[in-house]
XYZ file of C-alpha atoms in Angstrom:
235
model
C -2.921 -4.301 -9.082
C -5.458 -1.954 -11.658
C -3.043 0.246 -13.644
C -3.961 3.037 -16.188
C -0.868 3.737 -18.140
C -1.578 7.216 -19.889
C 1.620 6.887 -23.347
C 1.173 7.763 -26.894
C 3.891 5.597 -27.919
C 2.283 2.686 -29.202
C 5.386 0.491 -28.237
C 6.078 2.012 -25.253
C 2.546 0.572 -24.557
C 3.075 -2.565 -25.601
C 6.278 -3.027 -23.791
C 4.860 -1.319 -20.338
C 1.558 -4.286 -21.076
C 4.154 -6.618 -20.972
C 6.411 -6.255 -18.579
C 3.467 -5.743 -15.629
C 0.581 -8.076 -16.972
C 3.287 -11.298 -15.677
C 3.587 -9.300 -12.345
C -0.573 -10.276 -12.036
C -1.716 -6.422 -12.970
C -4.290 -5.162 -14.408
C -3.903 -2.933 -17.023
C -5.670 -0.350 -19.331
C -3.905 1.644 -21.833
C -4.403 5.205 -22.551
C -2.801 7.532 -25.485
C -4.498 10.955 -24.458
C -4.963 12.851 -21.492
C -8.860 12.939 -21.979
C -9.164 9.375 -22.036
C -7.827 9.310 -18.953
C -9.914 11.560 -17.478
C -12.816 9.675 -18.765
C -11.985 6.774 -17.804
C -11.170 7.759 -13.950
C -15.335 8.748 -13.970
C -16.257 5.355 -14.431
C -13.360 3.052 -13.431
C -10.789 2.914 -10.286
C -6.984 2.385 -10.539
C -4.660 1.716 -7.965
C -1.339 3.345 -9.487
C -1.407 5.588 -12.411
C 1.509 5.563 -15.004
C 1.967 8.714 -16.720
C 4.543 9.688 -19.542
C 5.540 13.652 -19.317
C 5.238 13.700 -23.347
C 1.586 13.648 -24.859
C -0.173 14.715 -27.523
C -2.858 17.045 -26.102
C -1.655 17.456 -22.421
C 1.933 17.431 -20.621
C 2.168 14.991 -18.498
C 3.389 17.547 -15.847
C 0.379 19.235 -15.368
C -1.720 15.908 -15.977
C -0.193 15.106 -12.817
C -0.877 18.523 -11.074
C -4.384 18.762 -11.603
C -5.252 15.221 -10.477
C -3.991 15.702 -7.427
C -4.760 19.676 -6.782
C -8.370 19.786 -8.905
C -9.681 15.923 -9.258
C -8.721 15.239 -5.966
C -7.178 11.997 -6.926
C -4.955 10.506 -4.029
C -3.885 6.682 -6.407
C -0.175 6.321 -7.027
C 1.001 8.033 -9.702
C 4.973 7.221 -11.672
C 6.070 9.299 -14.225
C 7.814 8.282 -16.772
C 10.267 11.061 -18.001
C 13.008 10.868 -20.925
C 14.649 13.435 -18.689
C 16.991 12.445 -15.559
C 17.403 16.562 -14.748
C 17.733 16.991 -11.513
C 15.148 19.916 -11.480
C 12.573 18.069 -13.409
C 12.955 15.335 -11.246
C 12.138 17.437 -8.504
C 8.916 19.421 -10.147
C 7.508 16.023 -10.832
C 7.320 14.870 -7.586
C 5.780 18.485 -6.383
C 3.890 18.395 -8.861
C 2.746 15.058 -7.477
C 3.681 11.825 -8.586
C 5.118 9.454 -6.314
C 7.742 8.275 -8.119
C 9.202 8.511 -11.305
C 11.002 5.991 -13.731
C 13.602 7.709 -16.797
C 13.719 6.272 -20.200
C 15.044 3.926 -21.752
C 12.272 1.597 -19.578
C 13.912 -1.397 -17.720
C 11.681 -3.853 -17.022
C 12.687 -5.334 -13.703
C 13.079 -1.529 -12.405
C 9.510 -0.702 -14.118
C 9.082 -3.932 -12.314
C 10.430 -3.314 -8.797
C 9.139 0.719 -8.316
C 5.554 -0.485 -9.338
C 5.819 -3.307 -6.552
C 7.780 -1.276 -4.397
C 5.223 1.541 -4.311
C 2.143 -1.219 -4.162
C 3.829 -2.398 -1.150
C 4.237 1.339 0.798
C 0.360 1.642 0.133
C -0.431 -1.834 1.718
C -1.321 -2.490 -1.713
C 0.671 -4.906 -2.355
C 1.442 -7.739 0.495
C 5.458 -8.072 0.767
C 5.156 -12.342 0.477
C 3.074 -14.572 -1.837
C 2.217 -15.783 2.327
C 2.292 -13.861 5.391
C 1.339 -15.015 9.013
C -0.704 -12.674 11.223
C -1.708 -13.830 14.742
C -3.103 -17.306 14.247
C -4.259 -16.599 9.903
C -2.207 -17.633 6.907
C -2.878 -14.700 3.898
C -1.924 -16.671 1.502
C -1.790 -13.602 -1.538
C -1.377 -16.182 -4.336
C -4.128 -18.193 -4.052
C -6.479 -15.183 -2.401
C -7.662 -16.646 0.429
C -7.081 -17.052 4.146
C -6.691 -19.965 6.458
C -7.635 -20.212 10.341
C -8.408 -23.568 12.117
C -6.372 -25.392 9.039
C -9.662 -24.183 7.316
C -8.768 -21.838 4.083
C -11.639 -19.465 3.157
C -12.439 -18.108 -0.078
C -12.951 -15.031 -0.010
C -13.894 -12.212 -2.708
C -11.636 -9.465 -4.397
C -12.970 -7.060 -2.464
C -13.317 -8.924 0.862
C -9.179 -9.989 0.340
C -8.117 -6.861 -0.494
C -9.987 -5.125 2.520
C -9.011 -8.317 4.713
C -5.389 -7.749 3.885
C -5.631 -4.205 4.590
C -7.007 -4.063 7.922
C -4.755 -7.004 8.909
C -1.685 -5.306 7.431
C -2.412 -2.212 9.093
C -3.764 -3.616 12.720
C -4.760 -1.904 15.960
C -4.603 1.509 13.308
C -7.736 2.923 12.498
C -8.957 3.707 9.178
C -11.341 5.730 8.324
C -13.844 5.022 5.881
C -12.332 7.544 3.053
C -9.489 5.794 3.059
C -11.222 2.101 2.492
C -13.268 3.462 -0.145
C -10.458 4.779 -2.031
C -7.492 1.968 -1.410
C -9.944 -0.884 -1.793
C -13.144 0.641 -4.079
C -10.819 3.263 -6.135
C -13.646 5.661 -4.449
C -13.147 8.785 -3.360
C -14.994 11.600 -0.936
C -17.753 12.073 1.671
C -19.728 8.838 -0.098
C -22.274 7.622 2.032
C -21.983 3.608 1.151
C -23.605 0.632 2.654
C -20.378 -1.335 1.320
C -17.876 -1.234 3.515
C -20.633 -2.018 5.737
C -21.522 -5.037 3.999
C -18.234 -6.199 3.770
C -17.208 -5.687 7.252
C -20.026 -7.684 8.012
C -19.159 -10.638 5.984
C -15.146 -10.718 6.980
C -16.250 -10.810 10.908
C -18.855 -13.383 10.016
C -16.329 -15.149 7.320
C -13.105 -15.220 9.460
C -14.812 -15.247 13.066
C -12.986 -11.763 13.637
C -14.711 -11.696 17.137
C -11.640 -11.875 19.243
C -11.901 -16.131 19.613
C -9.203 -16.106 17.208
C -6.650 -13.375 18.666
C -8.593 -10.631 16.319
C -11.670 -8.469 17.212
C -12.847 -6.624 14.088
C -14.165 -3.056 15.860
C -16.586 -0.624 14.179
C -15.329 3.250 15.672
C -18.515 5.506 15.798
C -18.269 7.728 12.592
C -14.345 7.482 12.430
C -14.275 3.739 10.566
C -13.016 0.463 11.515
C -9.728 -1.194 13.076
C -8.662 -4.508 13.595
C -7.285 -5.027 16.778
C -5.306 -7.830 18.151
C -6.604 -9.221 21.495
C -6.076 -12.478 23.878
C -8.584 -14.881 23.643
C -9.588 -14.467 27.558
C -10.692 -10.864 26.424
C -12.963 -12.306 24.026
C -16.659 -9.471 23.641
C -18.483 -8.704 20.972
C -17.736 -6.385 17.961
C -18.915 -2.697 18.182
């Protein structure tokens, strides 16, 4: 995952980076809330780790502003030195998806982040998964079917994994843009259409292998499981 860490303590920053880099996450470090706000204008993150005590802001206020004013819907893990129930409740009510108390423990930090990623459909449960006749290899970031390995770009793989994970569910364009590209709002772009077209072609998602990738007009896209006998052209 792409993770932004808002923590002003150098030692804590290094500790968090060391813990998460080994899991393959991309880490960006920030010491001030103003730095993070500027970065969010041109960078996308799957998850933010926000400390309560910051030199130019309160982490609680940063979280609240991200949710209520900026409309940021990515994952937020809140760090607090307090284990007081009221503080924990306040963090969650202000928009945090989870919290972790200091002192941070490496295995717990890694487990909480991975659990959040799995719940959001960003991280797959295992290093490999089978969906019908398709094998998703999360380590090699490729998809295999009919004994062929199809190598995908990072965005293509993230999009395909999300669609397969939520097979038969309608996923809106806004949701795909936010989860895969980190873009928010009602944005007019052909980016999704281009990637959907590539996935259909590369993975033969016309129903001939048990799945059809359909475009639902003005709504989004749906990965549909179908019987081979009902193969038709994708919308």
